[in-house]
Coordinates of C-alpha atoms in Angstrom, one line a residue:
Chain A
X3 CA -22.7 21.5 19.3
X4 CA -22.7 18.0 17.4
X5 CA -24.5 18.3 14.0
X6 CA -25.3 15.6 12.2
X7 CA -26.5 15.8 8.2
X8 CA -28.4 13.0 6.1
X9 CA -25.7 10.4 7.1
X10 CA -25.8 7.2 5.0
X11 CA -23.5 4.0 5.7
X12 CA -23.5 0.9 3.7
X13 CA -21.8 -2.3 4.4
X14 CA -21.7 -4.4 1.0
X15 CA -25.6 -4.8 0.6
X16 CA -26.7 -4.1 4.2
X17 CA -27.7 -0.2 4.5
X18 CA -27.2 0.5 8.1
X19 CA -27.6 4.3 8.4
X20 CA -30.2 5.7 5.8
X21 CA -30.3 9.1 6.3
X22 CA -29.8 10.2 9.7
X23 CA -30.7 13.7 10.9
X24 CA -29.9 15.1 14.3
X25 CA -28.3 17.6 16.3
X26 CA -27.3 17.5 20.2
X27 CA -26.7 20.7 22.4
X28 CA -23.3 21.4 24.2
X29 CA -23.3 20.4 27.6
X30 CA -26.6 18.0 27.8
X31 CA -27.0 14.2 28.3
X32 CA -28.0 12.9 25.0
X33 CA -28.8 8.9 24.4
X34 CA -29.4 7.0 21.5
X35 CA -31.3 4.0 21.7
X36 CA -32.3 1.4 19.3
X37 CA -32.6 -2.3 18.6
X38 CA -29.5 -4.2 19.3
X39 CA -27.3 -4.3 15.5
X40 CA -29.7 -1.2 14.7
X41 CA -26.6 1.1 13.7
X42 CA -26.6 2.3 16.9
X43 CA -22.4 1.7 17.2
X44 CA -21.7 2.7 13.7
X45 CA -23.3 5.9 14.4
X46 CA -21.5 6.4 17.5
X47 CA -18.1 5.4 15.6
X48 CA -18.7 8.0 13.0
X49 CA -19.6 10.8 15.6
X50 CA -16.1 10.0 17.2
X51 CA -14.3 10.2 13.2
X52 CA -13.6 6.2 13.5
X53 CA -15.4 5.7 10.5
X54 CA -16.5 7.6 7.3
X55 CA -19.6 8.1 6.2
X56 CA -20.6 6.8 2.2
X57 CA -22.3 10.5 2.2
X58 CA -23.6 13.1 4.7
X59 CA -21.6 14.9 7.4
X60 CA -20.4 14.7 11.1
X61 CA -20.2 18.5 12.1
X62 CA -18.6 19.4 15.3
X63 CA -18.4 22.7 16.6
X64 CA -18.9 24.1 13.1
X65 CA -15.9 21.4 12.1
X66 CA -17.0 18.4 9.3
X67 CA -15.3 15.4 10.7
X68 CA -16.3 13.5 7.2
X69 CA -14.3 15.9 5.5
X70 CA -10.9 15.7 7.5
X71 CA -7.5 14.3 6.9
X72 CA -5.6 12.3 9.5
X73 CA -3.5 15.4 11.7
X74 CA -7.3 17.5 11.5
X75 CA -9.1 13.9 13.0
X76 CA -6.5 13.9 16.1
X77 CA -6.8 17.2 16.7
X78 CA -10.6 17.6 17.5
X79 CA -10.3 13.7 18.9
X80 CA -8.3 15.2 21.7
X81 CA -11.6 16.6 22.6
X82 CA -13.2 13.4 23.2
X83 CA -13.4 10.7 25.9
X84 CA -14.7 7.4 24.7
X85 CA -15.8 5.0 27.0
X86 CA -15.8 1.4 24.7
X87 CA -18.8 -1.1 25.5
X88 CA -16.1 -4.0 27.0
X89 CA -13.7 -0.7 28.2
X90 CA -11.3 -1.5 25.9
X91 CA -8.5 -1.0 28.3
X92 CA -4.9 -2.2 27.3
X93 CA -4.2 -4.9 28.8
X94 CA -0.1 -4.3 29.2
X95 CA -1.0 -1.9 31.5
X96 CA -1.6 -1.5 35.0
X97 CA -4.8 0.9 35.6
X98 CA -2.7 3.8 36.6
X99 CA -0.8 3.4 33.3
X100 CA -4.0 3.1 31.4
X101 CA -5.6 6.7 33.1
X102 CA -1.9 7.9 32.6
X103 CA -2.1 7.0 28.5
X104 CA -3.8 10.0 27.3
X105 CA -2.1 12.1 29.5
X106 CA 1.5 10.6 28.7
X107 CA 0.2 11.3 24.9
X108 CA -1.0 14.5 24.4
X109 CA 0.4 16.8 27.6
X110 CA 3.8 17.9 28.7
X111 CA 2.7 17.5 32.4
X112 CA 5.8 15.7 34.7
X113 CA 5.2 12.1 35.9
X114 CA 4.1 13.4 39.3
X115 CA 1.2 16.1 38.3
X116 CA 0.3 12.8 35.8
X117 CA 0.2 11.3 39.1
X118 CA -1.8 13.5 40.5
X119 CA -4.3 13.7 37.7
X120 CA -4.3 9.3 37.7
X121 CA -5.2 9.2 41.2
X122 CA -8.0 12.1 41.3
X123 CA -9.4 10.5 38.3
X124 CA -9.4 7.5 39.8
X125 CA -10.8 8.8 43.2
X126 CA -13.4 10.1 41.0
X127 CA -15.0 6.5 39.9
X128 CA -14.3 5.2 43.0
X129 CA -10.8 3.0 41.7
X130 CA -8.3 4.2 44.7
X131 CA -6.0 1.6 45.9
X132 CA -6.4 -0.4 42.7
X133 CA -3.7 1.3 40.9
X134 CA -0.9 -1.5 40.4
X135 CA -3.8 -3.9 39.3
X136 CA -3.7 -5.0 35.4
X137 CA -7.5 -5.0 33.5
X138 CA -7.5 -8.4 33.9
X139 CA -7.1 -8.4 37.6
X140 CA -10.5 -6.5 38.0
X141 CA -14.4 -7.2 37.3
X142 CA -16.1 -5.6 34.6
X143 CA -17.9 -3.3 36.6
X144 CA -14.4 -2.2 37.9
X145 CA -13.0 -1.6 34.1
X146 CA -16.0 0.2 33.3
X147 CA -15.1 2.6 35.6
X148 CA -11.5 2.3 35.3
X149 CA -12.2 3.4 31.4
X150 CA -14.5 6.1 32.6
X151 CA -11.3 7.7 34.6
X152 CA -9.2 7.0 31.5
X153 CA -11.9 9.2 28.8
X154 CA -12.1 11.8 31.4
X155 CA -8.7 11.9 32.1
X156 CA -7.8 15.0 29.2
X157 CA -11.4 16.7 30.7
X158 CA -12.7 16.1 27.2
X159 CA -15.5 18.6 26.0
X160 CA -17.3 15.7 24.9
X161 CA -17.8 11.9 26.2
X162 CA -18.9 8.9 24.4
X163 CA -20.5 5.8 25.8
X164 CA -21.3 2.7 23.7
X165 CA -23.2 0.4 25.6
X166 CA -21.8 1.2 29.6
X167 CA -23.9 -0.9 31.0
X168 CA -23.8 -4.0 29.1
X169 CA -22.7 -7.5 31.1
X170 CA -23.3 -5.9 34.3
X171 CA -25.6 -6.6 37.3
X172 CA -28.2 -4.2 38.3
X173 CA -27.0 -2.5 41.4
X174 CA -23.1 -2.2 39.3
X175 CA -25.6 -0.8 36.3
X176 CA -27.2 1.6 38.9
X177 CA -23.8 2.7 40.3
X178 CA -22.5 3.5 36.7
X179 CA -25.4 5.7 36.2
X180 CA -25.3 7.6 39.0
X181 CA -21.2 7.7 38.2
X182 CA -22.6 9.1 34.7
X183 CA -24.7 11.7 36.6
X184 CA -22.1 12.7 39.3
X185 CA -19.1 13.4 36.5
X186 CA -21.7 15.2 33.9
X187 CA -22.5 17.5 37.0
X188 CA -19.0 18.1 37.7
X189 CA -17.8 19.3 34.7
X190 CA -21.0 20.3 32.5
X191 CA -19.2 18.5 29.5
X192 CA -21.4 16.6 26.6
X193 CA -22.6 13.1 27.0
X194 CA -23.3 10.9 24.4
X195 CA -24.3 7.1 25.3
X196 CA -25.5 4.6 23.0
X197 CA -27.9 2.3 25.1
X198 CA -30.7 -0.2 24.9
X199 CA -31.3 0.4 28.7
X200 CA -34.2 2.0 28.3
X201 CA -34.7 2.7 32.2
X202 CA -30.8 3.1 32.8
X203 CA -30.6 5.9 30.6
X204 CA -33.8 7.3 30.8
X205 CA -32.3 8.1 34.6
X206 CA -29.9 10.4 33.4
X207 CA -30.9 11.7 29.9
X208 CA -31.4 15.1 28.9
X209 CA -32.9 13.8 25.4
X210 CA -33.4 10.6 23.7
X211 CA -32.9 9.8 19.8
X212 CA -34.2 6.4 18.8
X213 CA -32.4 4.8 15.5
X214 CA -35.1 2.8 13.8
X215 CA -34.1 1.1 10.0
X216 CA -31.3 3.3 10.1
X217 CA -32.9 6.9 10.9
X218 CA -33.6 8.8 13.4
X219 CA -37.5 7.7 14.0
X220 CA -38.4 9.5 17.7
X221 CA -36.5 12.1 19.4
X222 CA -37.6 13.9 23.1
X223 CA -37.1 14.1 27.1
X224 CA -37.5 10.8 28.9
X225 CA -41.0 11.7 29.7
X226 CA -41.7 12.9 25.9
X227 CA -40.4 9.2 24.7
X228 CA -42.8 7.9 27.3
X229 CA -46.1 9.3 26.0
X230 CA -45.0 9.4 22.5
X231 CA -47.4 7.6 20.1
X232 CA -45.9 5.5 17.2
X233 CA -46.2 2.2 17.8
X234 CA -43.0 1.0 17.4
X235 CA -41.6 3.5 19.7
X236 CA -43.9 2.5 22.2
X237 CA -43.3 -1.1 22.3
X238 CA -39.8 -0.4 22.1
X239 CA -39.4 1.5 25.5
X240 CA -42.1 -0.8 27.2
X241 CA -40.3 -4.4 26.0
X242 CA -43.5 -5.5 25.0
X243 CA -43.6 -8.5 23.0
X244 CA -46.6 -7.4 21.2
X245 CA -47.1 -4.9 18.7
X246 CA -45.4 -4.0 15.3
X247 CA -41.7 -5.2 16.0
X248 CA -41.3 -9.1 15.2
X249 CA -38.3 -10.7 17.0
X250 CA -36.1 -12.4 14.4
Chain B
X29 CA -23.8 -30.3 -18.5
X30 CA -22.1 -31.7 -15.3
X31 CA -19.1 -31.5 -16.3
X32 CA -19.2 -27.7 -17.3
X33 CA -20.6 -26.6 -13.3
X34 CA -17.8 -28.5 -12.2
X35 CA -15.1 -26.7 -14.3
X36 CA -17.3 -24.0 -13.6
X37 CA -17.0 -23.9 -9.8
X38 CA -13.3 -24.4 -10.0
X39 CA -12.5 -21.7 -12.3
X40 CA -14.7 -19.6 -9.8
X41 CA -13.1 -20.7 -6.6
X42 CA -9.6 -19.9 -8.2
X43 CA -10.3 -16.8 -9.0
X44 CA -11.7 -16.0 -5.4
X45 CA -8.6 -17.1 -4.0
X46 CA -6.9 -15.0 -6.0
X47 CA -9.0 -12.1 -5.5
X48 CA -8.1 -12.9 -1.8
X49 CA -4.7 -13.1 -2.4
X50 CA -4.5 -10.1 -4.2
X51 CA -6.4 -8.0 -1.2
X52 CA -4.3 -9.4 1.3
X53 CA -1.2 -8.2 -0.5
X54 CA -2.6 -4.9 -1.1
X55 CA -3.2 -4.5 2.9
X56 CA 0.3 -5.6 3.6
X57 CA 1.8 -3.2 0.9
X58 CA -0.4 -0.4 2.4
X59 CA 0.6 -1.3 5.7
X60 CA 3.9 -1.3 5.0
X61 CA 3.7 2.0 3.0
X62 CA 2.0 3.6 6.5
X63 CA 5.1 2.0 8.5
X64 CA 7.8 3.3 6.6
X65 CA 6.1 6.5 6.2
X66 CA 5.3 7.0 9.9
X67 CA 8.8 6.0 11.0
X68 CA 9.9 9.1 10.3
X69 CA 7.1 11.5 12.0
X70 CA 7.1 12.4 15.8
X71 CA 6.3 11.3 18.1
X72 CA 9.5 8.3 18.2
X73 CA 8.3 5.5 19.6
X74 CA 11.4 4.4 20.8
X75 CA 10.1 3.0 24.3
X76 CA 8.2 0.4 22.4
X77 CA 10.6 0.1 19.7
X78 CA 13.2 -1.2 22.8
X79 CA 10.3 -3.4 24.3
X80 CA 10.2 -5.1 20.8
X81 CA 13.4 -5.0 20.6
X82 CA 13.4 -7.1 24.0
X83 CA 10.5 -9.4 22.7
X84 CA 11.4 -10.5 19.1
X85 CA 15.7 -10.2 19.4
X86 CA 16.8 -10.7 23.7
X87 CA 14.3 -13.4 24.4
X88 CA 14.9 -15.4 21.6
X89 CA 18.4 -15.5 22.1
X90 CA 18.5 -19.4 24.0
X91 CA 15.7 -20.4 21.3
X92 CA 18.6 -19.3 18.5
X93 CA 21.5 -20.9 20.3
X94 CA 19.9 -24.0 21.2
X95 CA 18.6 -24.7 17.7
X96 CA 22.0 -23.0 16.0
X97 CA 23.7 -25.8 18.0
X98 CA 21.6 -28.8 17.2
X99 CA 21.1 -27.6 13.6
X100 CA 25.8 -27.5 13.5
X101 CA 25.5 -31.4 15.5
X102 CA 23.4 -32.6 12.4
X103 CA 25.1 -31.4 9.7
X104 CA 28.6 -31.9 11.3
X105 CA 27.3 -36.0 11.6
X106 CA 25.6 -35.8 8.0
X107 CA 28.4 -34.3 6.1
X108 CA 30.7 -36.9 8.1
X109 CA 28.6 -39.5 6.6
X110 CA 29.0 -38.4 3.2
X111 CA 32.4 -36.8 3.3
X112 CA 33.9 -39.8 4.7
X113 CA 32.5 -42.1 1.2
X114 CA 35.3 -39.3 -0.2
X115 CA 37.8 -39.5 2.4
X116 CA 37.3 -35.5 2.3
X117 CA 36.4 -35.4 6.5
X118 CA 38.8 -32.2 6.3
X119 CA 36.1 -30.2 4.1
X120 CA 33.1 -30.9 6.9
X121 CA 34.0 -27.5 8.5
X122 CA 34.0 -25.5 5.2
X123 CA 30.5 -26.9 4.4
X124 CA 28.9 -26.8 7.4
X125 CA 29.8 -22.3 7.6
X126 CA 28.9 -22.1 4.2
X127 CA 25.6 -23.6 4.9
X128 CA 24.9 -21.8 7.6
X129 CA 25.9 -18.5 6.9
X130 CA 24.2 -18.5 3.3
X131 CA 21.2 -20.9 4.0
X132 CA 20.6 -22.1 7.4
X133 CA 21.3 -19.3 9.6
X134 CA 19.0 -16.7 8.0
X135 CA 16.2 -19.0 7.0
X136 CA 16.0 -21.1 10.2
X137 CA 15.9 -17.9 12.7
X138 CA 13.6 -16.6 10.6
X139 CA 11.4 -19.8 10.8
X140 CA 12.3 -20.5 14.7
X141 CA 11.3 -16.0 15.2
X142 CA 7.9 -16.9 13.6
X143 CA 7.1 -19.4 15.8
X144 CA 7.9 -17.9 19.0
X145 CA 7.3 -14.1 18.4
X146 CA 5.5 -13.2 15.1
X147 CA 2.5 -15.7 16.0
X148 CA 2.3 -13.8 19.6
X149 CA 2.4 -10.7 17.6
X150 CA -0.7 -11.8 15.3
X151 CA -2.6 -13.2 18.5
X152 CA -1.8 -10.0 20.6
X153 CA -2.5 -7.1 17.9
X154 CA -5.5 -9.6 17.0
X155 CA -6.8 -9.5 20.9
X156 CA -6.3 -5.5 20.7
X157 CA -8.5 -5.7 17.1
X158 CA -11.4 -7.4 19.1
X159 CA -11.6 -5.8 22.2
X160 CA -11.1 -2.3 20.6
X161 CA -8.3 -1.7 22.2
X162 CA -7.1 -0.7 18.4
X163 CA -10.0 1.9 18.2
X164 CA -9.2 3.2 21.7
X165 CA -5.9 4.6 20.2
X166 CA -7.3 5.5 17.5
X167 CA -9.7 7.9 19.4
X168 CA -7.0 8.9 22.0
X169 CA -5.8 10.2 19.2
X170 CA -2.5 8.2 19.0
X171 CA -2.1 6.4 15.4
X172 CA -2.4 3.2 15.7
X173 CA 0.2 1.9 13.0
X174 CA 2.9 4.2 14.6
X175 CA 2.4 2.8 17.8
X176 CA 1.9 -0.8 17.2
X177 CA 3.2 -1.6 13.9
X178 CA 6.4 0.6 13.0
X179 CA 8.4 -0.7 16.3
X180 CA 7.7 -4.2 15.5
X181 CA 8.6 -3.8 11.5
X182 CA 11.8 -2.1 12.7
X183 CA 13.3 -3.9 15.3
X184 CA 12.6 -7.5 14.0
X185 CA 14.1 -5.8 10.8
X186 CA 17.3 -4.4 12.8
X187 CA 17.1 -7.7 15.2
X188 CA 16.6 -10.9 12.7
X189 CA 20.7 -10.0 11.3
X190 CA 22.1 -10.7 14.6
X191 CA 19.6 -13.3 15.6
X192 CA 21.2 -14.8 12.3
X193 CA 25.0 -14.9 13.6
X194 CA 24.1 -16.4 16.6
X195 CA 22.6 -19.4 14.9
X196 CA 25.3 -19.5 12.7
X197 CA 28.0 -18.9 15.5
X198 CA 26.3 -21.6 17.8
X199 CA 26.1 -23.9 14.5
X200 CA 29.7 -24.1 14.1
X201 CA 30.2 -24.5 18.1
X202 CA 28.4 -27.9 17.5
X203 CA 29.4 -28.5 14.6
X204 CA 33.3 -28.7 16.1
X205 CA 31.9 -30.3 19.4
X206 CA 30.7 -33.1 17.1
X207 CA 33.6 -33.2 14.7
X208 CA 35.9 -33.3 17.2
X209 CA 34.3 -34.8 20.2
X210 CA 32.1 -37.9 18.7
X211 CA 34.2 -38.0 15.1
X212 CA 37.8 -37.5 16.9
X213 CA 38.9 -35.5 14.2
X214 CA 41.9 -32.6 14.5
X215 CA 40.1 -29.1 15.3
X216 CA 42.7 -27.7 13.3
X217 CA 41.3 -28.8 10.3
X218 CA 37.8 -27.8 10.8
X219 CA 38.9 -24.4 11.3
X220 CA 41.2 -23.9 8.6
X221 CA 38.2 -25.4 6.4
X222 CA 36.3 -22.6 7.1
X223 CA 39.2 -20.4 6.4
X224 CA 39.6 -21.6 3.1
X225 CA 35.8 -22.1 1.9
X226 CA 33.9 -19.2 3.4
X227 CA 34.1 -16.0 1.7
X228 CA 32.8 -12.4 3.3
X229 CA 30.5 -12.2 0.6
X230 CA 28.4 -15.6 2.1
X231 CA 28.0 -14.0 5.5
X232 CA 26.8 -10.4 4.1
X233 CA 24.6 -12.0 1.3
X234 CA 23.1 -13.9 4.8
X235 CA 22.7 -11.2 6.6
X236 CA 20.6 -9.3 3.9
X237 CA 18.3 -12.4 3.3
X238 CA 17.9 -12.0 7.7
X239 CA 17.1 -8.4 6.8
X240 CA 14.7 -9.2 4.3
X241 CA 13.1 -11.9 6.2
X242 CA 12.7 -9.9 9.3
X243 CA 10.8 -7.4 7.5
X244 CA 8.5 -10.0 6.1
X245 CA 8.0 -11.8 8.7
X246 CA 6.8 -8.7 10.9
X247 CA 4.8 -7.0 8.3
X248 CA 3.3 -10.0 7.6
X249 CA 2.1 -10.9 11.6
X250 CA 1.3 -7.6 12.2
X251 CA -1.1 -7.1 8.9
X252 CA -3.0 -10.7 9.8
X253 CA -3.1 -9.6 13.8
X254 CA -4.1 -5.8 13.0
X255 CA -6.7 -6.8 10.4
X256 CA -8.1 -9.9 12.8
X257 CA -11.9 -9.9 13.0
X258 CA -14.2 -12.6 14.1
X259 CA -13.8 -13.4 18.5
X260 CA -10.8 -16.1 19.4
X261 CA -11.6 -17.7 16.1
X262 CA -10.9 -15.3 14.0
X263 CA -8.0 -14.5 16.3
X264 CA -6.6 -18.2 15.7
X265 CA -7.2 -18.2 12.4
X266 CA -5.4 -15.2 12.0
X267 CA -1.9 -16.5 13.9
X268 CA -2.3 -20.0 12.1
X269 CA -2.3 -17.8 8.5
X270 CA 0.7 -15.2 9.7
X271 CA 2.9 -18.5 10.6
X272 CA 1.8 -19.8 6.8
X273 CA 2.0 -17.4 4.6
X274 CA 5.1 -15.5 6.3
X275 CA 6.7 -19.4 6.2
X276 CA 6.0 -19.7 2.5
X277 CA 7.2 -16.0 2.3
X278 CA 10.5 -16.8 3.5
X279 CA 11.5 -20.0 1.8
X280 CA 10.2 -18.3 -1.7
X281 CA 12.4 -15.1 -1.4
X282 CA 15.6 -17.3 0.1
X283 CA 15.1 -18.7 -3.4
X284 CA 15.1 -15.8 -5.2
X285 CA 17.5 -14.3 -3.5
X286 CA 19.9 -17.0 -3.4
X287 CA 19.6 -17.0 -7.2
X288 CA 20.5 -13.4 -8.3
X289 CA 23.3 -13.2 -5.1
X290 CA 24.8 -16.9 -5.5
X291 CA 25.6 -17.6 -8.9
X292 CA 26.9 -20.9 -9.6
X293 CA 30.3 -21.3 -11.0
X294 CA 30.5 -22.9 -14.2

């Protein structure tokens, strides 16, 4: 379970997470939504011990991630899977290489079960036959998925998305949702994405947090953040002009 | 009234840039500090201490040798120039290897290894800054310094001594193409120059300013490329300021170096 305790963050005088209160259940789809340079990626960095909080705590499995020294951070990180919003693949490296990374790094399995594991991953997202090709070589829908194999590649306990769909058309958005879906299915393992997709991850969410002015301001099922009745909520998830959010 | 806001806005835009300065060395000193201090924790990276080794010392090698040779051709023709006023031709060789191996060969490597590796090393830690590709190591739990920065600190560090000898060894090779080629003067003479002039002590006192440099210029690329923020133009901004300040880095500690090794005789 991911616990997370009156978390504040401050960048010089911009206060970008005031307070935030939350906890997510093992095994469940969770998404955080927001306005776009809401917080919504500093919160996800300091859920995956990338960044420290000024106060408050990260608490994972019991474990307080603001609390914990450099050997203590790797340790539980080798729990996660991060998908980055533009992949962040390396781009030295073929796509086999880049599934192979974590597994080169942190098991003492021969190159050919690595093998094994690279090509099942990448069967998994749908990335067989484009082994030898380097990030660069592939669309972004393609290193989406190709990042997707690479954070599943350890069968993390927990996954985090920032921003999956972001840059991509509709029908590549729809087939990374349903990839979301499929893999989540598979292995029952904790989802976290950071989103303003409202519909996207509406399709595959368990619950919904929504970061407003840096706390946590409606939380609920899909349907729940449907009906719910502040006002800025509302607009939010219908993209209605109107109503109490101004557009800078 | 004037005159005060002016004095004012200097005073405050001096002490910004020092401010800056300051920062900038405390990032490199802490970078360096994490460096040396992950060198010796497992896992070795020696796979990409090898590739480095490959990018900043093998495939500079014809850059060294080409500009080594030049480098020998000018001062072979220059000292000829001024030598001859002397009638002391005989002397050109002597001079030219002390040059080279206490001035020349470390600082001019040094300066040629900036241009064609530690500005790619900038640009290419600064495209892994900000595309996350930093973070993603971070989070694979793989740190970040070890992997990217200690192997490039260490082998330009090992790498920058031997780029020095070849530019000092192709120096002399033009330097005797010219002087006896184009000058017609006797070989023999530029050779036993050297004998006479150059001392063991000029080529190790070189070889520990190549050492020095090489450190600087690696920590130095590395800490503008790993700490690059702001798209492409912060990415460029970052390579022109690694080339700079690692430049100015150089030529400041050949002097002080050259003054506590070199004394001059009285």
């Amino acid at each position: 379970m991911i616990r997370v305790n009156d978390l504040h963050k401050r960048y010089g005088d911009q206060k970008v997470l005031d307070g935030v209160d939350f906890s997510i259940q093992r095994g469940t789809v969770t998404t955080i939504i927001g306005r776009s340079g809401g917080g919504k990626t500093v919160l996800l960095r300091h859920l995956m011990g990338l960044e420290s909080p000024d106060s408050g705590d990260v608490i994972i499995d019991g474990e307080n991630l603001s609390r914990m020294g450099d050997a203590d951070l790797n340790r539980i990180r080798r729990r996660f899977g991060i998908l980055f919003q533009e992949g962040a693949l390396f781009d030295s490296l073929t796509v086999a290489e880049n599934v192979a990374f974590p597994l080169e790094e942190h098991t003492k399995f021969s190159k050919s079960e690595i093998m094994h594991v690279v090509r099942e991953k990448l069967g998994t997202v749908g990335m067989t036959g484009h082994e030898a090709k380097f990030p660069a070589q592939i669309s972004g829908g393609m290193r989406k998925r190709v990042a997707l194999a690479r954070a599943l590649a350890l069968d993390p306990d927990i996954v985090f998305f920032d921003e999956p769909t972001t840059g991509l058309d509709p029908v590549t958005k729809s087939a990374i949702y349903a990839l979301i879906r499929r893999t989540h299915q598979q292995a029952s393992t904790t989802y976290v994405i950071v989103s303003h997709d409202i519909r996207g991850v509406f399709s595959v969410s368990d619950e919904t947090l929504m970061l407003w002015e840096g706390k946590i301001l409606a939380k609920g099922t899909p349907e729940e953040m449907e009906r719910y009745p502040d006002p800025i909520v509302k607009q939010f998830i219908s993209g209605s002009p109107e109503g109490p959010i101004h557009v800078d | 009234m004037k005159l005060l806001a002016f004095f004012g806005a200097i005073a405050l835009n001096v002490a910004q840039t020092a401010r800056f300065a300051i920062e900038e060395t405390g990032r490199e000193i802490t970078l360096l500090g994490s460096s040396l201090a992950w060198l010796f924790r497992p896992p070795f990276r020696f796979r990409q201490f090898l590739i480095q080794l490959d990018f900043v010392g093998v495939q500079s090698v014809y850059l060294i040798c080409i500009t080594g040779m030049f480098t020998g051709m000018v001062l072979a023709l220059q000292g000829h120039i001024a030598m001859s006023r002397y009638g002391a031709e005989s002397l050109i060789g002597g001079a030219v290897a002390l040059s080279l191996a206490r001035e020349l060969g470390p600082v001019l490597s040094a300066l040629m290894v900036i241009g064609r590796a530690g500005s790619a090393i900038t640009a290419e830690l600064g495209s892994m800054r900000n595309t996350d590709q930093i973070d993603a190591l971070a989070s694979m739990a793989v740190h970040p310094v070890q992997y990217l920065v200690a192997p490039r600190v260490v082998a330009a560090t090992i790498v920058l001594p031997f780029l020095a000898i070849l530019f000092e060894f192709s120096g002399m090779v033009g330097a005797y193409i010219i002087y006896t080629g184009q000058l017609g003067q006797d070989g023999a003479l530029f050779i036993n120059s050297i004998k006479d002039y150059l001392e063991p002590d000029d080529i190790t006192h070189g070889l520990i300013k190549a050492v020095v440099f090489g450190l600087i210029l690696s920590l130095v690329s590395c800490s503008k490329g790993f700490h690059a923020t702001g798209g492409a133009r912060g990415v460029g901004l970052a390579t022109t300021r690694g080339v700079v300040i690692s430049s100015l880095l150089i030529l400041a500690s050949d002097y002080v170096m050259t003054a506590l090794m070199f004394k001059p005789s009285t």
